[in-house]
XYZ file of C-alpha atoms in Angstrom:
134
model
C 42.249 85.996 -46.983
C 41.527 83.038 -44.668
C 38.705 83.155 -42.128
C 39.198 79.824 -40.349
C 40.939 76.482 -40.347
C 39.114 73.421 -38.977
C 40.319 70.028 -37.826
C 38.316 66.974 -36.797
C 38.229 65.310 -33.390
C 37.066 61.923 -32.114
C 37.049 63.182 -28.503
C 36.006 66.828 -28.299
C 36.621 67.172 -24.541
C 40.157 65.763 -24.832
C 40.759 68.146 -27.725
C 39.446 71.064 -25.679
C 41.855 70.325 -22.852
C 44.755 70.007 -25.297
C 44.010 73.121 -27.366
C 43.117 75.248 -24.335
C 46.629 74.560 -23.056
C 48.531 74.722 -26.337
C 46.760 77.794 -27.729
C 46.848 79.420 -24.291
C 50.593 79.780 -24.760
C 49.765 82.078 -27.683
C 47.336 84.158 -25.660
C 44.220 82.566 -27.154
C 41.414 82.251 -24.614
C 38.627 79.765 -24.093
C 36.777 78.668 -27.231
C 33.157 79.403 -27.969
C 31.220 76.149 -27.963
C 28.901 75.784 -30.949
C 26.391 73.018 -31.493
C 25.834 72.522 -35.229
C 22.322 71.901 -36.596
C 23.360 68.235 -36.805
C 23.986 68.164 -33.033
C 27.775 67.917 -33.327
C 30.004 70.066 -31.125
C 32.502 72.586 -32.436
C 35.082 74.557 -30.473
C 35.859 77.954 -31.979
C 39.142 79.598 -30.986
C 39.695 83.206 -32.047
C 43.014 85.010 -31.727
C 41.445 88.471 -31.861
C 42.356 89.363 -35.448
C 39.391 87.683 -37.120
C 41.116 84.372 -37.841
C 39.648 81.298 -36.168
C 40.870 77.804 -35.442
C 38.031 75.307 -35.070
C 37.943 71.774 -33.701
C 34.865 69.785 -34.725
C 33.246 66.421 -34.430
C 32.851 65.326 -38.079
C 29.232 65.913 -39.066
C 29.125 62.767 -41.223
C 29.490 60.580 -38.079
C 32.592 58.919 -39.550
C 35.794 58.886 -37.482
C 37.908 62.012 -37.717
C 40.938 61.374 -39.889
C 43.349 63.661 -41.636
C 41.109 66.054 -43.575
C 37.762 64.562 -42.386
C 36.081 67.428 -40.596
C 38.574 69.894 -42.055
C 37.592 72.993 -44.006
C 39.595 75.931 -45.258
C 37.364 79.010 -45.507
C 38.137 82.019 -47.616
C 36.775 85.352 -46.459
C 34.831 87.099 -49.235
C 33.921 90.783 -49.598
C 30.317 90.245 -50.713
C 27.653 87.595 -51.318
C 28.431 87.924 -55.020
C 32.063 87.109 -54.389
C 31.021 83.968 -52.460
C 29.130 82.752 -55.521
C 31.949 83.782 -57.858
C 34.491 81.830 -55.795
C 32.234 78.761 -55.852
C 31.393 78.985 -59.540
C 35.022 79.526 -60.542
C 36.085 76.504 -58.478
C 33.432 74.282 -60.055
C 34.304 75.529 -63.546
C 37.920 74.573 -62.956
C 37.572 70.995 -61.708
C 36.045 71.511 -58.262
C 32.839 69.907 -57.021
C 29.941 71.731 -55.386
C 28.908 70.130 -52.080
C 26.265 70.570 -49.371
C 23.572 73.205 -49.960
C 23.810 75.516 -52.991
C 25.694 78.794 -52.467
C 23.621 81.354 -50.641
C 22.438 82.763 -47.338
C 22.374 80.677 -44.159
C 20.515 81.725 -41.040
C 22.420 81.211 -37.814
C 21.273 81.783 -34.251
C 24.404 83.588 -33.140
C 25.626 85.364 -36.297
C 22.464 86.261 -38.209
C 22.466 85.701 -41.956
C 25.790 84.725 -43.510
C 26.592 83.812 -47.109
C 28.234 80.426 -47.700
C 29.358 78.202 -50.556
C 31.017 74.824 -50.000
C 33.042 72.944 -52.574
C 35.928 70.497 -52.908
C 39.068 71.001 -54.918
C 40.090 68.315 -57.442
C 41.928 66.418 -54.672
C 38.857 66.379 -52.436
C 39.877 69.062 -49.939
C 36.840 70.810 -48.490
C 36.820 74.571 -49.082
C 34.365 77.348 -48.381
C 33.648 80.927 -49.402
C 32.082 82.968 -46.610
C 30.754 86.505 -46.213
C 29.501 88.089 -42.999
C 27.213 91.119 -42.909
C 28.898 94.383 -41.990
C 27.107 94.442 -38.631
C 29.314 91.622 -37.297
C-alpha cells in the first residue's frame, strides 16, 4: 500500500551520515541522491522491496519541523486510481495541493502519475502510479 515515507532535514549531509549508519544495520545501502526541480536535495533509501524512506530539504525553504517536508505516498494501480484517491480525499474534507492530479515528467523515472493533497489535519499525502516499465 505505501510507496514511501519522507522526513525533513535542516542539514542533509548530517542526515546522510546518520541514516547511512542507522539504516545500514538493516542492510539498506547508500541512498540515491535526487535534486528536485526546486534545487533541494533528497536522499532516497530503498530496502529492495519497493518501499522507500526519503530524507529531504523542505522545498518551501522553511525549517524542517515535525511533518514539514513529510509526505506519505500511497501506491496506486493506475492513473485513474491516483485521481480517484485524490478526488475522494477532497470530497471528504481533504485539500488539493500543488499541481492538479496528473502526469509528471521526471528525468530518471519517465512519466509518473501524481496527486498531492492534505488530510483534514494538514498531513501531506500523495497518490502515485509508476508505468509498468519501471
